[in-house]
Amino acid sequence: MMNAVEIKGLYKSYENGNIKALNGIDLTIEDGEFVSIIGPSGSGKSTLLNMLGALDIPDSGTITVAGQDLRSSKKLNEFRGEKIGFIFQLHNLIPNISVRENIEIPMYTQKMSSKEMKVRALKLLDDVGLKDKADIMPNKLSGGERQRVAIARALANEPSIILADEPTGSLDSKTSSRILKQLIDLHEGKNVTLIIVTHDMDVAKLADRVVEVLDGEIISAGEESLIHGKINV
Ligand SMILES: Nc1ncnc2c1ncn2[C@@H]1O[C@H](COP(=O)(O)OP(=O)(O)OP(=O)(O)O)[C@@H](O)[C@H]1O
Ligand SMILES: [Mg+2]
């Protein structure tokens, strides 16, 4: 079985090396695994997720995601569009096009007619409970509604890996449960690899494995529960 993620000795700094966001990360995630990533604010969780989604380049180390070496590949846009569903911490919706069109954006990399794109976008919107908002602009939505649109957009191309940065951060508990159920259904039903960054321990504990990050290092990787002499959750 292939691994969804293989990371070895990954370093990333910002501001000419003054801010060390990732300090030697080693991490393997199996195909179809559901992993949550926890850790304090500023510990490097989003930086790590950005690396996994090929949105940023490490300073050193190796990173392979869905069989792609992200350091050598020149087709990162295609890779991202086809394999990765990214749910951002800040929703990153495009403001001047409708909710439905936002969801269709990733589909342009596929060979789909505009009719097919529309049908799929409306189905995805229905799944997150927002079918009636299809034709409005994102700035007319609440924060939680925007988050749900961002989730629908991440699922647009049926990705093999979903990377979610605080996907339920701005949602009430009922909507949060619904979104989580949808993500977990994809994980269980379609063997999608699910990697969720969260501050919420109730969400984190739903995963097969909880990975704990502190100061840019992994201090506990779940199964190997005695790293640093510490029993993990
Ligand atoms: N683009 C950037 N330029 C400079 N510093 C950055 C940049 N992005 C992140 N950092 C810094 O890198 C460190 C790790 O940030 P990161 O966003 O990965 O944290 P996080 O664990 O996701 O935190 P939070 O829980 O608050 O979202 C922090 O010190 C942050 O200030
Ligand atoms: Mg973050």
Short mmCIF file of C-alpha atoms and ligand atoms in Angstrom, two decimals:
data_model
loop_
_atom_site.label_atom_id
_atom_site.label_comp_id
_atom_site.label_asym_id
_atom_site.label_seq_id
_atom_site.Cartn_x
_atom_site.Cartn_y
_atom_site.Cartn_z
CA MET A 1 0.00 0.00 0.00
CA MET A 2 1.22 3.44 -0.91
CA ASN A 3 1.68 6.16 1.65
CA ALA A 4 -0.31 9.33 1.15
CA VAL A 5 2.40 11.40 2.80
CA GLU A 6 6.12 10.84 3.37
CA ILE A 7 8.04 13.68 4.96
CA LYS A 8 11.64 13.51 6.10
CA GLY A 9 13.70 16.22 7.76
CA LEU A 10 11.49 19.08 6.65
CA TYR A 11 12.57 22.61 7.54
CA LYS A 12 10.90 25.91 6.75
CA SER A 13 11.79 29.34 8.00
CA TYR A 14 10.51 32.81 7.28
CA GLU A 15 12.04 36.28 7.52
CA ASN A 16 15.55 35.24 6.42
CA GLY A 17 15.64 32.36 8.85
CA ASN A 18 14.59 34.37 11.88
CA ILE A 19 11.27 32.59 12.23
CA LYS A 20 11.69 28.84 12.26
CA ALA A 21 8.23 27.56 11.42
CA LEU A 22 9.18 23.91 10.81
CA ASN A 23 12.20 22.40 12.56
CA GLY A 24 12.84 18.95 11.13
CA ILE A 25 9.49 17.29 10.60
CA ASP A 26 9.33 13.53 9.92
CA LEU A 27 5.86 12.23 9.19
CA THR A 28 4.31 9.30 7.34
CA ILE A 29 0.59 9.07 6.70
CA GLU A 30 -0.92 6.01 5.07
CA ASP A 31 -3.31 6.07 2.18
CA GLY A 32 -6.83 6.44 3.50
CA GLU A 33 -5.78 7.40 6.99
CA PHE A 34 -7.57 10.10 9.01
CA VAL A 35 -5.05 12.15 10.97
CA SER A 36 -5.64 15.23 13.07
CA ILE A 37 -2.90 17.76 13.78
CA ILE A 38 -3.02 19.70 17.02
CA GLY A 39 -0.73 22.22 18.69
CA PRO A 40 -0.67 25.78 20.02
CA SER A 41 -1.08 28.87 17.88
CA GLY A 42 2.11 29.57 15.94
CA SER A 43 3.46 26.02 16.31
CA GLY A 44 3.63 25.44 12.53
CA LYS A 45 0.40 23.57 11.76
CA SER A 46 -0.69 25.74 8.83
CA THR A 47 2.87 25.87 7.51
CA LEU A 48 2.94 22.07 7.50
CA LEU A 49 -0.43 21.87 5.78
CA ASN A 50 0.69 24.38 3.14
CA MET A 51 3.70 22.17 2.40
CA LEU A 52 1.44 19.14 2.03
CA GLY A 53 -0.75 21.04 -0.40
CA ALA A 54 2.24 22.21 -2.45
CA LEU A 55 1.34 25.80 -1.66
CA ASP A 56 4.76 26.58 -0.26
CA ILE A 57 8.28 25.21 -0.72
CA PRO A 58 10.39 23.85 2.13
CA ASP A 59 13.95 25.08 2.79
CA SER A 60 15.21 21.51 3.06
CA GLY A 61 14.02 17.97 3.53
CA THR A 62 11.92 15.68 1.35
CA ILE A 63 8.17 15.62 0.91
CA THR A 64 6.17 13.16 -1.16
CA VAL A 65 2.39 13.48 -1.34
CA ALA A 66 0.19 11.01 -3.26
CA GLY A 67 3.32 9.63 -4.88
CA GLN A 68 4.53 13.04 -6.08
CA ASP A 69 7.88 14.40 -5.00
CA LEU A 70 6.89 17.99 -4.32
CA ARG A 71 10.45 19.27 -4.46
CA SER A 72 11.14 18.08 -7.99
CA SER A 73 7.74 18.17 -9.63
CA LYS A 74 7.13 20.93 -12.12
CA LYS A 75 3.44 20.27 -12.41
CA LEU A 76 2.38 21.36 -8.96
CA ASN A 77 -0.71 23.23 -10.14
CA GLU A 78 -2.08 20.16 -11.88
CA PHE A 79 -1.16 17.97 -8.95
CA ARG A 80 -2.95 20.28 -6.54
CA GLY A 81 -6.03 20.55 -8.71
CA GLU A 82 -6.43 16.83 -9.24
CA LYS A 83 -5.33 15.28 -5.97
CA ILE A 84 -5.76 17.80 -3.17
CA GLY A 85 -8.83 19.35 -1.63
CA PHE A 86 -7.66 22.24 0.50
CA ILE A 87 -9.93 23.82 3.09
CA PHE A 88 -8.16 26.99 4.21
CA GLN A 89 -8.13 28.52 7.66
CA LEU A 90 -9.21 31.77 6.03
CA HIS A 91 -11.76 30.80 3.47
CA ASN A 92 -10.09 32.41 0.42
CA LEU A 93 -13.27 32.70 -1.62
CA ILE A 94 -13.15 34.89 -4.71
CA PRO A 95 -15.35 37.88 -3.84
CA ASN A 96 -16.66 39.02 -7.22
CA ILE A 97 -18.09 35.75 -8.51
CA SER A 98 -21.04 33.79 -7.17
CA VAL A 99 -20.92 31.01 -4.61
CA ARG A 100 -21.58 28.42 -7.33
CA GLU A 101 -18.83 29.82 -9.57
CA ASN A 102 -16.38 29.68 -6.66
CA ILE A 103 -17.05 25.97 -6.37
CA GLU A 104 -16.61 25.49 -10.12
CA ILE A 105 -13.13 27.08 -10.18
CA PRO A 106 -11.17 23.88 -9.46
CA MET A 107 -13.25 22.01 -12.06
CA TYR A 108 -11.73 24.03 -14.90
CA THR A 109 -8.68 21.74 -14.76
CA GLN A 110 -10.97 18.80 -15.63
CA LYS A 111 -12.60 18.02 -18.94
CA MET A 112 -16.10 19.05 -17.91
CA SER A 113 -18.85 20.94 -19.70
CA SER A 114 -20.29 24.01 -18.01
CA LYS A 115 -23.52 22.06 -17.50
CA GLU A 116 -21.68 19.27 -15.71
CA MET A 117 -19.81 21.77 -13.58
CA LYS A 118 -23.04 23.47 -12.59
CA VAL A 119 -24.77 20.20 -11.68
CA ARG A 120 -21.83 19.08 -9.56
CA ALA A 121 -21.49 22.48 -7.87
CA LEU A 122 -25.17 22.50 -6.94
CA LYS A 123 -24.93 18.96 -5.56
CA LEU A 124 -21.92 19.97 -3.44
CA LEU A 125 -23.76 23.05 -2.21
CA ASP A 126 -26.77 20.92 -1.36
CA ASP A 127 -24.49 18.61 0.66
CA VAL A 128 -23.34 21.53 2.83
CA GLY A 129 -26.87 22.90 3.14
CA LEU A 130 -26.42 25.97 0.96
CA LYS A 131 -28.20 25.20 -2.31
CA ASP A 132 -30.31 28.34 -2.01
CA LYS A 133 -27.18 30.52 -1.83
CA ALA A 134 -25.74 29.36 -5.17
CA ASP A 135 -26.21 32.63 -7.03
CA ILE A 136 -25.19 35.15 -4.41
CA MET A 137 -21.78 36.69 -3.80
CA PRO A 138 -19.59 35.35 -0.95
CA ASN A 139 -19.59 38.69 0.90
CA LYS A 140 -23.31 38.20 1.57
CA LEU A 141 -22.58 35.07 3.58
CA SER A 142 -21.83 34.57 7.26
CA GLY A 143 -18.40 33.28 8.27
CA GLY A 144 -19.75 29.78 8.83
CA GLU A 145 -21.52 29.79 5.48
CA ARG A 146 -18.30 30.86 3.76
CA GLN A 147 -16.54 28.00 5.48
CA ARG A 148 -19.13 25.60 4.11
CA VAL A 149 -18.63 26.97 0.59
CA ALA A 150 -14.88 26.51 1.03
CA ILE A 151 -15.52 22.90 1.99
CA ALA A 152 -17.74 22.33 -1.06
CA ARG A 153 -15.02 23.85 -3.25
CA ALA A 154 -12.38 21.57 -1.73
CA LEU A 155 -14.47 18.56 -2.73
CA ALA A 156 -15.02 19.76 -6.30
CA ASN A 157 -12.60 17.34 -7.98
CA GLU A 158 -13.11 14.38 -5.66
CA PRO A 159 -9.61 14.69 -4.23
CA SER A 160 -7.68 11.71 -2.89
CA ILE A 161 -6.35 13.83 -0.02
CA ILE A 162 -8.28 16.47 1.91
CA LEU A 163 -6.26 19.01 3.88
CA ALA A 164 -8.41 21.02 6.25
CA ASP A 165 -7.14 23.89 8.39
CA GLU A 166 -9.61 24.44 11.23
CA PRO A 167 -12.56 23.39 9.04
CA THR A 168 -15.05 23.75 11.85
CA GLY A 169 -13.50 26.81 13.49
CA SER A 170 -16.30 29.20 12.65
CA LEU A 171 -19.22 26.79 12.70
CA ASP A 172 -21.88 26.14 15.34
CA SER A 173 -21.85 22.65 16.83
CA LYS A 174 -24.70 21.33 14.67
CA THR A 175 -23.16 22.51 11.39
CA SER A 176 -19.75 21.44 12.60
CA SER A 177 -20.99 17.87 13.20
CA ARG A 178 -22.63 17.81 9.81
CA ILE A 179 -19.47 18.95 8.00
CA LEU A 180 -17.32 16.51 9.94
CA LYS A 181 -19.71 13.70 9.11
CA GLN A 182 -19.45 14.60 5.44
CA LEU A 183 -15.65 14.58 5.56
CA ILE A 184 -15.56 11.32 7.52
CA ASP A 185 -18.01 9.72 5.07
CA LEU A 186 -15.58 10.56 2.26
CA HIS A 187 -12.75 9.12 4.29
CA GLU A 188 -14.62 5.90 5.08
CA GLY A 189 -16.59 5.47 1.87
CA LYS A 190 -14.02 6.54 -0.71
CA ASN A 191 -10.81 5.90 1.20
CA VAL A 192 -9.95 9.59 1.06
CA THR A 193 -6.95 10.54 3.20
CA LEU A 194 -8.14 13.15 5.65
CA ILE A 195 -5.76 15.52 7.44
CA ILE A 196 -7.40 18.01 9.75
CA VAL A 197 -5.74 20.78 11.77
CA THR A 198 -7.88 21.67 14.73
CA HIS A 199 -7.85 23.29 18.15
CA ASP A 200 -10.89 21.27 19.13
CA MET A 201 -9.96 18.06 20.98
CA ASP A 202 -13.43 16.62 20.37
CA VAL A 203 -12.75 16.94 16.63
CA ALA A 204 -9.13 15.75 16.94
CA LYS A 205 -10.15 12.57 18.76
CA LEU A 206 -12.36 11.44 15.88
CA ALA A 207 -9.20 10.74 13.86
CA ASP A 208 -7.35 7.43 13.60
CA ARG A 209 -4.31 9.24 14.92
CA VAL A 210 -3.53 12.56 16.60
CA VAL A 211 -0.26 14.25 15.63
CA GLU A 212 0.94 16.91 18.05
CA VAL A 213 3.11 19.81 16.88
CA LEU A 214 5.11 22.14 19.12
CA ASP A 215 7.62 24.79 17.99
CA GLY A 216 7.80 23.33 14.50
CA GLU A 217 8.45 19.79 15.66
CA ILE A 218 6.27 16.73 16.01
CA ILE A 219 6.28 15.83 19.69
CA SER A 220 3.82 12.98 19.34
CA ALA A 221 2.73 11.11 16.23
CA GLY A 222 -0.11 9.08 17.61
CA GLU A 223 0.69 5.38 17.45
CA GLU A 224 4.25 5.78 18.61
CA SER A 225 2.81 7.08 21.79
CA LEU A 226 5.92 7.29 23.93
CA ILE A 227 7.84 9.87 21.95
CA HIS A 228 9.53 12.26 24.35
CA GLY A 229 8.36 10.06 27.18
CA LYS A 230 4.90 11.38 26.81
CA ILE A 231 1.67 9.44 26.48
CA ASN A 232 -0.40 10.98 23.75
CA VAL A 233 -4.16 11.41 23.60
N1 LIG B 1 4.18 34.03 5.56
C1 LIG B 1 4.79 34.12 6.73
N2 LIG B 1 5.78 35.02 6.95
C2 LIG B 1 6.42 35.10 8.13
N3 LIG B 1 6.14 34.33 9.18
C3 LIG B 1 5.17 33.41 9.05
C4 LIG B 1 4.45 33.25 7.82
N4 LIG B 1 3.55 32.25 7.99
C5 LIG B 1 3.69 31.82 9.25
N5 LIG B 1 4.68 32.49 9.89
C6 LIG B 1 5.16 32.25 11.26
O1 LIG B 1 5.53 30.89 11.35
C7 LIG B 1 5.12 30.33 12.59
C8 LIG B 1 4.16 29.18 12.33
O2 LIG B 1 2.95 29.71 11.79
P1 LIG B 1 1.70 28.81 11.41
O3 LIG B 1 0.77 29.67 10.64
O4 LIG B 1 2.18 27.57 10.76
O5 LIG B 1 1.10 28.46 12.85
P2 LIG B 1 -0.21 27.65 13.26
O6 LIG B 1 0.23 26.51 14.09
O7 LIG B 1 -1.02 27.35 12.06
O8 LIG B 1 -0.97 28.69 14.20
P3 LIG B 1 -2.56 28.99 14.38
O9 LIG B 1 -3.08 27.91 15.29
O10 LIG B 1 -2.58 30.32 15.04
O11 LIG B 1 -3.22 28.99 13.04
C9 LIG B 1 4.51 31.47 13.38
O12 LIG B 1 5.53 32.00 14.20
C10 LIG B 1 4.11 32.47 12.32
O13 LIG B 1 4.14 33.77 12.84
MG MG B 2 -2.87 28.03 11.39
#
